Coordinates of C-alpha atoms in Angstrom, one line a residue:
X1 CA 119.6 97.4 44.6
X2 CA 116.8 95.3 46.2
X3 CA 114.2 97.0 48.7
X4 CA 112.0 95.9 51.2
X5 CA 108.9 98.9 51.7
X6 CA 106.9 98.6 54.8
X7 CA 103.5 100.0 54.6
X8 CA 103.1 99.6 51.0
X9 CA 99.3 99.6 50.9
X10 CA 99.9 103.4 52.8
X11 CA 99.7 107.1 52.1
X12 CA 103.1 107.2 51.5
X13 CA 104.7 103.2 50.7
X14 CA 102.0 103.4 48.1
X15 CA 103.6 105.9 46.3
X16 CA 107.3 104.9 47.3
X17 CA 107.1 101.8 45.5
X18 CA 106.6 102.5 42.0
X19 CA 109.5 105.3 42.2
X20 CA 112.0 102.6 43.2
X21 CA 110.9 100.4 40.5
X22 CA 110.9 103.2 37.9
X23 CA 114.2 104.1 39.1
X24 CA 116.0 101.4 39.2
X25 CA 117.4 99.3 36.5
X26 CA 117.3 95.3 36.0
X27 CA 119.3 94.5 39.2
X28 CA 116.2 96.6 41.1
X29 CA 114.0 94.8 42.9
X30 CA 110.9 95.5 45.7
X31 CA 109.6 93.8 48.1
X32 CA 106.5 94.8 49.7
X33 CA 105.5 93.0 53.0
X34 CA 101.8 93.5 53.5
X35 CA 99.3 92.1 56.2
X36 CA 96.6 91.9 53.0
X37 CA 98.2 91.6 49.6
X38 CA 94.6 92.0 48.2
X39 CA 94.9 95.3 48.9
X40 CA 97.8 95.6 46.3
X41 CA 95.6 93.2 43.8
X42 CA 94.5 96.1 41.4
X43 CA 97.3 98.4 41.9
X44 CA 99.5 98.8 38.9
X45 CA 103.5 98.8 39.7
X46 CA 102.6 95.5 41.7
X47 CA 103.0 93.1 39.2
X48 CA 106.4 94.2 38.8
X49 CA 107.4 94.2 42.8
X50 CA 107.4 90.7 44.8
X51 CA 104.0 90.9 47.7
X52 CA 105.1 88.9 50.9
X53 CA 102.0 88.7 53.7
X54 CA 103.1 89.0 57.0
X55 CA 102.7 91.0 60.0
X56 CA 105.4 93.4 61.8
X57 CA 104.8 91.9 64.8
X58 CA 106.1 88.1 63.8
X59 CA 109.5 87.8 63.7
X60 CA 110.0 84.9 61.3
X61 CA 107.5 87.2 59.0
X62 CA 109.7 90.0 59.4
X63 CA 113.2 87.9 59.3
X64 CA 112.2 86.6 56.2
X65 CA 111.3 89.5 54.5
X66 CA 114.6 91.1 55.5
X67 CA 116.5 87.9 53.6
X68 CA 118.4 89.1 51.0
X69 CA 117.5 92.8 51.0
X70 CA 119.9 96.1 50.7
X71 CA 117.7 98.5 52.1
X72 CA 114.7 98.2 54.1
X73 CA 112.0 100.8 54.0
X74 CA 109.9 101.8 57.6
X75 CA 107.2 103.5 56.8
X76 CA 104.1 102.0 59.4
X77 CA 103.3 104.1 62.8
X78 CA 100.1 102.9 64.6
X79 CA 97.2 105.1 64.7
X80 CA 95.5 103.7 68.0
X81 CA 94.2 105.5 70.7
X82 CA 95.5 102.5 72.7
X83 CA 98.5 100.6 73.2
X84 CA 100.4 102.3 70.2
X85 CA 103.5 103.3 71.3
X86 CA 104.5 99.7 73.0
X87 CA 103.5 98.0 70.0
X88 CA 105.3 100.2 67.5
X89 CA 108.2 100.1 69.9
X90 CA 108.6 95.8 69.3
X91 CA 108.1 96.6 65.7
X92 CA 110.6 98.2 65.9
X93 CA 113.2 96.3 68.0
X94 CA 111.6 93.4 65.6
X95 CA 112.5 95.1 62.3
X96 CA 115.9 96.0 63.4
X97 CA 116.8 92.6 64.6
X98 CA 115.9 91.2 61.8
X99 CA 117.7 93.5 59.5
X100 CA 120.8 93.3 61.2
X101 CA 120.4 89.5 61.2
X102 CA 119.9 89.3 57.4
X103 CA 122.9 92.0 56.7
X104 CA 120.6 94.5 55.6
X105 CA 122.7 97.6 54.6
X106 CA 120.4 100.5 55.3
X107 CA 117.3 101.3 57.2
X108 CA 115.2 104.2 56.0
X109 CA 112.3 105.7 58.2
X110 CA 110.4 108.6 58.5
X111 CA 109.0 110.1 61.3
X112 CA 108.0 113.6 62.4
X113 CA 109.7 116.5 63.2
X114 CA 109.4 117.5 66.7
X115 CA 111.4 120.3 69.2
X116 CA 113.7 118.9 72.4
X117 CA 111.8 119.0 75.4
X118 CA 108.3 117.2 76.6
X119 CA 106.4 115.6 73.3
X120 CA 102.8 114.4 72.7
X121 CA 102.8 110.6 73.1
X122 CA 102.4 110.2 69.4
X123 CA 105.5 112.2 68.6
X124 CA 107.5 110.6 71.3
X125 CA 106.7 107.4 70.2
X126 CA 108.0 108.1 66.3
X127 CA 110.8 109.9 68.2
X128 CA 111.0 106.5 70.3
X129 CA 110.9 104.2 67.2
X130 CA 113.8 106.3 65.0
X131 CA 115.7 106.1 68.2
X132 CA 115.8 102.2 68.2
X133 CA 116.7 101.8 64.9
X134 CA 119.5 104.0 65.3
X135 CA 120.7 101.9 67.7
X136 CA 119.8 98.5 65.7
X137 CA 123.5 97.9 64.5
X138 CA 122.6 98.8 61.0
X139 CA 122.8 102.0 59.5
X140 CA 120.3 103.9 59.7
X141 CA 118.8 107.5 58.0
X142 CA 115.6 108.6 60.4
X143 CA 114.4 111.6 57.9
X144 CA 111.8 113.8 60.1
X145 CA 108.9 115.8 58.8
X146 CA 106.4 117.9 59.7
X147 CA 103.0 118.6 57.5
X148 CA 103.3 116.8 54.1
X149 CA 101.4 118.5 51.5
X150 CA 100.1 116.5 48.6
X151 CA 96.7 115.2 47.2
X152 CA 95.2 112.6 49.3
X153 CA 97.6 113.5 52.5
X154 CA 95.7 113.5 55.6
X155 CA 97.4 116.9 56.7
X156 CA 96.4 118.3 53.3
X157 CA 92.6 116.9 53.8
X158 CA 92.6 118.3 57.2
X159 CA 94.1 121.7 56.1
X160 CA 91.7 121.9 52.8
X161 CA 88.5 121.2 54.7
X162 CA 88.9 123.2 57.5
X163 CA 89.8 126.3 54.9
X164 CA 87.2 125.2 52.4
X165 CA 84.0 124.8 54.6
X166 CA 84.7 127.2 57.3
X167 CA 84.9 131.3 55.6
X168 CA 84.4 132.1 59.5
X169 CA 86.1 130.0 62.6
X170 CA 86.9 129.7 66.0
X171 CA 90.7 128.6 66.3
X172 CA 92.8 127.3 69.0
X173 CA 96.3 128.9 70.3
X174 CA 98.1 126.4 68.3
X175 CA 97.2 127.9 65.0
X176 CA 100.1 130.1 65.8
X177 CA 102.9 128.3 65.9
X178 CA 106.0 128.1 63.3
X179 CA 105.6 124.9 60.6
X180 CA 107.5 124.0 58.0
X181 CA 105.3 122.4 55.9
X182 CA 107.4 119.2 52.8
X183 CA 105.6 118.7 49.5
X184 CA 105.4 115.2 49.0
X185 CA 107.4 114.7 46.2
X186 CA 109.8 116.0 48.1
X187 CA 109.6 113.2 50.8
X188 CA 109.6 110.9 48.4
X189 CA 113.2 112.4 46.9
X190 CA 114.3 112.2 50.0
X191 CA 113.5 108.7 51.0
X192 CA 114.7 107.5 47.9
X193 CA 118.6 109.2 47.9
X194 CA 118.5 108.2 51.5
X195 CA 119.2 104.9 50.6
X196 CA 122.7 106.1 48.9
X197 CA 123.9 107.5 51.8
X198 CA 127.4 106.6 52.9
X199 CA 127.5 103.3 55.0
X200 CA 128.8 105.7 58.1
X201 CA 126.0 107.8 58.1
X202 CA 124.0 106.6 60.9
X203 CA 121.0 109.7 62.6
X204 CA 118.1 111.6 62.2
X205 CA 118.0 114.1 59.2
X206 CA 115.4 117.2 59.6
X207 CA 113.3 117.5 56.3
X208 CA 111.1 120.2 55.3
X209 CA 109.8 122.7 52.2
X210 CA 111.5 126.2 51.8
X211 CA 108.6 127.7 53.8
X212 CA 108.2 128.4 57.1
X213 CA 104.7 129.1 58.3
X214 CA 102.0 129.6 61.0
X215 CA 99.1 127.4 60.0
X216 CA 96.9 130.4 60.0
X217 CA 99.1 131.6 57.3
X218 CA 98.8 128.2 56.1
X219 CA 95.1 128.2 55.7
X220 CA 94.8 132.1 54.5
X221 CA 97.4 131.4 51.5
X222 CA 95.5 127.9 50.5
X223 CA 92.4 129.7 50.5
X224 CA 94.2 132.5 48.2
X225 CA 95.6 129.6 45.6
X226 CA 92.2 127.8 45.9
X227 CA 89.9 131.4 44.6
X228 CA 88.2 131.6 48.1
X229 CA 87.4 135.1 49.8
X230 CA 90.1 135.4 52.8
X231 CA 89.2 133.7 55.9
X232 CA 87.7 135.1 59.2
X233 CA 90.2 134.2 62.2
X234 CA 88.5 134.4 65.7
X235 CA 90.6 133.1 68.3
X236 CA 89.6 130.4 71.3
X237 CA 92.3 129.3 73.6
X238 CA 90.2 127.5 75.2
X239 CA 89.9 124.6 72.7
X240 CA 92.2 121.9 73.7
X241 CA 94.0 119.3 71.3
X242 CA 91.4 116.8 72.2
X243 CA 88.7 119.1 71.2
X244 CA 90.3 120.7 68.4
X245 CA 90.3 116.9 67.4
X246 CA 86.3 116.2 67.5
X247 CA 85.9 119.3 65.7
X248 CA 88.1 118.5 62.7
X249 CA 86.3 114.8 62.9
X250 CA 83.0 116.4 62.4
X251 CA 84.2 119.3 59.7
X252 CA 86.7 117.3 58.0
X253 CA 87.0 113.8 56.6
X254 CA 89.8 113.0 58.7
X255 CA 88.3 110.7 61.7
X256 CA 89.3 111.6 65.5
X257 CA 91.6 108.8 65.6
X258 CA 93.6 110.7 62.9
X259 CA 92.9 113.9 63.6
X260 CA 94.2 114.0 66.9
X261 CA 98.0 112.7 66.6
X262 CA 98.4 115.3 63.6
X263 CA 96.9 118.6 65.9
X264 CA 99.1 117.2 68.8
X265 CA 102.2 117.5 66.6
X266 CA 101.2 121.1 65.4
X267 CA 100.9 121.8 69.4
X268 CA 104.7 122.2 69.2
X269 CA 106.2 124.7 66.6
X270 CA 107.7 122.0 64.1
X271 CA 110.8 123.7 62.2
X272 CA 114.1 121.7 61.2
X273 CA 117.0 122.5 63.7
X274 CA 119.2 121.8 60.8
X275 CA 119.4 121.1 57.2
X276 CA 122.6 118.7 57.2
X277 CA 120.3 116.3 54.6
X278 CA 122.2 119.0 51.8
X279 CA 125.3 118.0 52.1
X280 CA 123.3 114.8 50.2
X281 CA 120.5 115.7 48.3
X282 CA 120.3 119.3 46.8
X283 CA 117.8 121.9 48.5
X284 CA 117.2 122.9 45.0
X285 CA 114.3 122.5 43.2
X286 CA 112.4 122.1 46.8
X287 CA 108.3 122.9 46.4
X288 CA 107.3 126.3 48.0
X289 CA 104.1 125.6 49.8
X290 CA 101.7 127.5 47.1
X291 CA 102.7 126.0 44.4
X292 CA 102.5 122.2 46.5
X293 CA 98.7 123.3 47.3
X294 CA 98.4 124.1 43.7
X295 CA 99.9 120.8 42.6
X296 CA 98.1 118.5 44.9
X297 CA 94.6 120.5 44.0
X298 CA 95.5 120.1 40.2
X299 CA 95.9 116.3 41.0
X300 CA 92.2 116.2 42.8
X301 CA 90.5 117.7 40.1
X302 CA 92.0 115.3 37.4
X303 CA 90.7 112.8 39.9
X304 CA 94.6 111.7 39.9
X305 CA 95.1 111.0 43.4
X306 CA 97.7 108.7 43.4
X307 CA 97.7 107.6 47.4
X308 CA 95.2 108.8 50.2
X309 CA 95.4 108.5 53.6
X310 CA 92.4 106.5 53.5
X311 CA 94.3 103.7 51.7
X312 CA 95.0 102.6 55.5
X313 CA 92.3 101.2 57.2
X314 CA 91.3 103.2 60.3
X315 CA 93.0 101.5 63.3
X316 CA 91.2 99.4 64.9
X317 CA 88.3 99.3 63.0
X318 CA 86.3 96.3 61.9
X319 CA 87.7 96.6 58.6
X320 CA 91.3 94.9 59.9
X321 CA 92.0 91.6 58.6
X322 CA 90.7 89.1 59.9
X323 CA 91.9 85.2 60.7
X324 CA 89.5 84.4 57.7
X325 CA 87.4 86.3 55.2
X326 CA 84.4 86.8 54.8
X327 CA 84.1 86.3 58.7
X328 CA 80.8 85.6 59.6
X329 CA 80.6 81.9 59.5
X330 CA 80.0 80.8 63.2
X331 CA 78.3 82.7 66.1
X332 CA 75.0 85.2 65.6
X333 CA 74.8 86.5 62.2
X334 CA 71.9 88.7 61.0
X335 CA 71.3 89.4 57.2
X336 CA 69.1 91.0 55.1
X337 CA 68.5 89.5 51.7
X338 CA 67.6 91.3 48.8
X339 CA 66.8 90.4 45.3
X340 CA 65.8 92.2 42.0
X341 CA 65.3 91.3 38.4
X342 CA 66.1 94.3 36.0
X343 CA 66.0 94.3 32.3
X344 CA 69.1 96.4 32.0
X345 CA 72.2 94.2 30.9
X346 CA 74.8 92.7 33.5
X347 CA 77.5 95.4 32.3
X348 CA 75.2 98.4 32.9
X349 CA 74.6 96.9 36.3
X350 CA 77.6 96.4 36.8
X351 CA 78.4 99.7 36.4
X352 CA 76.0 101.6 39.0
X353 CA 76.8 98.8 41.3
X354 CA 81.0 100.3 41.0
X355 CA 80.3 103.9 40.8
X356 CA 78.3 103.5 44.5
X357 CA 79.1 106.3 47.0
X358 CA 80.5 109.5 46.8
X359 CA 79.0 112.1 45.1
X360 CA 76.6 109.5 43.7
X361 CA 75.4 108.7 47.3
X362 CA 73.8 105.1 48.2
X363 CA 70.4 105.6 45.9
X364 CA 67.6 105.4 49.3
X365 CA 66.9 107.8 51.7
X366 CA 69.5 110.2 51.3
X367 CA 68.4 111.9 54.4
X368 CA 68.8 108.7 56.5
X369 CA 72.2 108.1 54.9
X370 CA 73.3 111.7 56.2
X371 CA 71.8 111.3 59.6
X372 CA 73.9 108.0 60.1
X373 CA 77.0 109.1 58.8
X374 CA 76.6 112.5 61.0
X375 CA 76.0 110.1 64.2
X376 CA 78.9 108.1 63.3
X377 CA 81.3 111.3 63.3
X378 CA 79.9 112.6 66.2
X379 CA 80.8 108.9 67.8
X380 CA 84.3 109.5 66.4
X381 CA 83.8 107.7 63.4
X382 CA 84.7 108.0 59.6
X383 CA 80.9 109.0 58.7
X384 CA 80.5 109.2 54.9
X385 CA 82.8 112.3 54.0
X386 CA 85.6 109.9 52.8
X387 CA 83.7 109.4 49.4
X388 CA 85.7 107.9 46.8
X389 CA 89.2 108.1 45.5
X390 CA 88.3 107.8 42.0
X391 CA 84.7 108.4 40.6
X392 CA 84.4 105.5 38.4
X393 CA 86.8 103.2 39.8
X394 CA 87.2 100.9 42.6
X395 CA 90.6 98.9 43.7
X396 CA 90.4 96.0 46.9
X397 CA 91.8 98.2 49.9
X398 CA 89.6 101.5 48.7
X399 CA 87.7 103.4 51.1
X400 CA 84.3 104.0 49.9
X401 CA 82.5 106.7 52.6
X402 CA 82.2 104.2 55.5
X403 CA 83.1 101.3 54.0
X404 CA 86.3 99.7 53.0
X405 CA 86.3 97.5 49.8
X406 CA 87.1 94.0 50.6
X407 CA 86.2 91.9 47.8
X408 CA 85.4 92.6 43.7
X409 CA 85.2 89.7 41.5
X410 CA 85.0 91.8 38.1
X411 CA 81.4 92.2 36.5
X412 CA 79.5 90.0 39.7
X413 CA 80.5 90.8 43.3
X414 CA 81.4 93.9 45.6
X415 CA 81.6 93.1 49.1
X416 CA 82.1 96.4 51.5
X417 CA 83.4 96.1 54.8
X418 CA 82.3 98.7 57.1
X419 CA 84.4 100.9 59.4
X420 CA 81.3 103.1 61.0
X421 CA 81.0 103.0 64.9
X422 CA 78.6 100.1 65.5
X423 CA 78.8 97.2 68.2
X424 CA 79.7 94.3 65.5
X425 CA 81.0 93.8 62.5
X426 CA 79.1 94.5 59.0
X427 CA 79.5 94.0 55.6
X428 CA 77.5 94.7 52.4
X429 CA 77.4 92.7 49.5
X430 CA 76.4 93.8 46.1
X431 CA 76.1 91.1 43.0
X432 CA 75.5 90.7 39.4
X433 CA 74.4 87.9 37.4
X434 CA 72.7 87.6 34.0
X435 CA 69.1 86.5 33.9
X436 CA 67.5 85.7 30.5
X437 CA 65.1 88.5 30.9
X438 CA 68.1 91.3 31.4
X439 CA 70.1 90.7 34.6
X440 CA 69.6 90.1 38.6
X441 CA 70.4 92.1 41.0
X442 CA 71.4 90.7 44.5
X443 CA 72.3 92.6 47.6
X444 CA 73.1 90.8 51.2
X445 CA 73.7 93.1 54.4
X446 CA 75.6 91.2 56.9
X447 CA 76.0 92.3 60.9
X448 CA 77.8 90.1 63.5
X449 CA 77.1 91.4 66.8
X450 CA 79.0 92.1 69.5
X451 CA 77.4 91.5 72.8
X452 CA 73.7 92.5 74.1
X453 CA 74.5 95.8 72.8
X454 CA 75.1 94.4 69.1
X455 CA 71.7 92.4 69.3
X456 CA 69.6 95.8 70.7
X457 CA 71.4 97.6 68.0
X458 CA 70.5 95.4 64.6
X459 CA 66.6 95.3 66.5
X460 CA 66.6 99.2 66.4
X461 CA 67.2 99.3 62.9
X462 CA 65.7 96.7 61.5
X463 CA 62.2 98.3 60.7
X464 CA 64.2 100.9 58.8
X465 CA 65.5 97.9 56.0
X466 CA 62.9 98.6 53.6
X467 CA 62.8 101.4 53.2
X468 CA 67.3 102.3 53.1
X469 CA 67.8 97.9 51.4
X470 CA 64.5 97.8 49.9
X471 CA 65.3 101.4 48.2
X472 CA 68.3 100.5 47.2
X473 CA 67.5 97.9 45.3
X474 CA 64.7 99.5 43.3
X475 CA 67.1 102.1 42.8
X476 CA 70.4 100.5 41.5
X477 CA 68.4 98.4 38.6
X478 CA 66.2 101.7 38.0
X479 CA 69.3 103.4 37.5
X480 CA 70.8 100.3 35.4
X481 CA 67.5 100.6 33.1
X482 CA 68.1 103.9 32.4
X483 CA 71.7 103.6 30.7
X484 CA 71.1 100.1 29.4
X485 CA 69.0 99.8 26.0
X486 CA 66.1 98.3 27.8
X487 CA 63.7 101.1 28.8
X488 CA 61.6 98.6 31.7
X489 CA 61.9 96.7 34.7
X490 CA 60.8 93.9 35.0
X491 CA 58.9 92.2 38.4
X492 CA 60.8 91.7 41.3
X493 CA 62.2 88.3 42.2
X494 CA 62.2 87.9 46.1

């Protein structure tokens, strides 16, 4: 069988892939089309699947992914406060054009499960999208599902945060109504037997887990499963969707721009009409929603998140690809240009300079670091509550707090990308390099602005470089010194 997986570098693509791979025998092959294969540089199963670049939106991209494929895989929806549902709609009337041109045999896509009657824009447009391919001339299986439940799922981050940080809170009307939550895994079975459905199967397929559930059930039973005290339930009507959104933005890591497409799904009561998918796959062996929440905890505290929602880059942000990388040749461009000599060797450098972020934080000013990312949630940004999917390691594509990892060349550079709310675009770059006396230490931040308000915005900051760049720097080789067998460090180069 040979595959072609849309949104591969995604939540759930990421973890699609490998599963076909691992299922399949020698005649198995995947195709991943990708705007930015670098994303899928460091990622294991990829060396065994064929990366094609391209973008959903160019048809000879698309048509030539399609060529010689059995089943194609949709799994992209656009995140965008803006525009999102006319440019997933020629996606899709793209994709299915192109499948049916190349004799593609099967289209798989999941979207969200949703009631009859008037829908959040969102929902209508996944609604919109499974409805086109349906129609496509190929044969199509549109599975639909409500909140997936796994480690690193942006309805389980939003669902653990809320429950984690908040013993006491004030909830909207919607926490009421009926869900029925899918484990992961059990998407994943799904999507993958969906491509053995007969060649006359051709509709929509409701998917869900055995339970059905408010999600003030869901929150009071994650709590229970997690060891924390039973949460206090105050009701507010009056919080709308859109504020029920900023609110989860500032609690949660989830950013508005997520946020508020998943609480305008859970505005409707989200429960499968039907269960036809059984005649196909067997219900059996289905995850119960506690034991999914204890799975997908179980995989965070191994630090074995396989896929996070992060892996996407927040739409519209600065981090998207770009005609050319790094981007800042031409036009305005303000740096700041650092440089240290340390006495600790290039590989325990090395080392601080990967295990940035997170828990470890940015070594300066904590305080400002906080006040910035809090400003940036406020602004409906991703702030710095992302931290990192793996403490120790980083992979191209990674979201690092704000940032989005664009570049590693093993052992001397990591350039960040930033996502934060600022009127530009900005990057940080962190190297190595050996020095006869230990190693040196080189960090360049980079900020393209956009418009006046770009220019008054690097001005206002710029007295506080020393102390948050400057700090940095001390910090990173102090930090090096201290693991590496060299106890000093030596005098500063620039």
């Amino acid at each position: 069988m040979r595959y072609l997986v849309t949104g591969a570098t995604g939540y759930i693509g990421g973890r699609l892939a490998p599963r076909l791979l691992a299922q399949g025998g020698a005649d198995t092959s995947v195709r991943c089309l990708v705007r930015d294969p670098g994303k899928l540089r460091d990622v294991p199963w990829a060396a065994h699947a064929e990366i094609v670049q391209g973008d959903l939106l160019d048809p000879d991209a698309v048509r030539a992914a399609c060529e010689g494929v059995d089943v194609v895989y949709f799994l992209v929806h656009s995140l965008s406060e803006h525009g999102f549902a006319a440019t997933d709609r020629k996606v899709a009337l793209i994709l299915g054009q192109a499948a049916r041109e190349a004799g593609v045999r099967r289209i798989v896509y999941l979207g969200g499960l949703h009631p009859d009657g008037p829908l959040s824009e969102h929902l209508q447009s996944r609604a919109e999208v499974g409805e086109i391919l349906l129609r496509s001339g190929v044969p199509t299986a549109a599975l639909q599902a409500a909140v997936i439940l796994g480690s690193g799922s942006a309805s389980f981050e939003m669902l653990r945060y809320l429950t984690e940080r908040l013993p006491v809170m004030l909830t909207p009307s919607w926490v009421h109504n009926r869900i029925q939550p899918i484990a992961v895994r059990d998407v994943l079975r799904y999507l993958i037997a969906a491509a053995g459905l007969p060649p006359e199967v051709n509709r929509t397929f409701d998917i869900g887990g055995p339970d059905v559930l408010t999600y003030l059930d869901m929150m009071q039973r994650y709590a229970a499963v997690a060891g924390l005290p039973r949460r206090r339930i105050l009701s507010a009507p009056v919080l709308t969707p859109r504020l029920s959104a900023h609110w989860v933005n500032i609690v949660t890591p989830v950013p508005k721009g997520i946020a508020a497409p998943l609480i305008e799904s859970l505005v409707h009561e989200v429960v499968c009409r039907e269960s036809d998918i059984d005649r196909y796959v067997p219900a059996e062996g289905r995850l119960g929603y506690e034991e999914a929440v204890r799975l997908a905890l179980a995989r965070i505290g191994d630090g074995e998140v396989e896929t996070h929602w992060s892996n996407a880059a927040v739409s519209g942000a600065p981090s998207d690809p770009l005609p050319s990388d790094p981007a800042w040749a031409g036009g305005t461009v303000y740096t700041d240009d650092r440089e240290e000599v340390s006495a600790a060797t290039p590989e325990a450098l090395w080392r601080v300079v990967t295990g940035i972020g997170g828990e470890r934080g940015w070594y300066s000013f904590p305080l400002a670091w906080s006040v910035r990312g809090w400003l940036d949630r406020l602004a409906g940004g991703v702030g710095l509550t992302r931290g990192r999917r793996d403490p120790d390691r980083l992979h191209v594509g990674d979201a690092l707090d704000w940032w989005r990892v664009e570049e590693i060349e093993p052992g001397t550079l990591l350039r960040l990308r930033a996502e934060m709310k600022v009127p530009g675009l900005a990057w940080l770059e962190m190297g190595v390099a050996p020095d006869p006396r230990g190693s040196r230490y080189t960090q360049r931040a980079v900020f393209v602005p956009r418009g006046l308000t770009g220019h008054l915005y690097w001005w206002s900051v710029a007295p506080f470089h020393g102390i948050v760049f400057g700090g940095m720097v001390r910090n990173i080789t102090g930090a090096a010194e201290a693991t590496s067998t060299a106890p000093t460090r030596l005098r500063r180069a620039g």
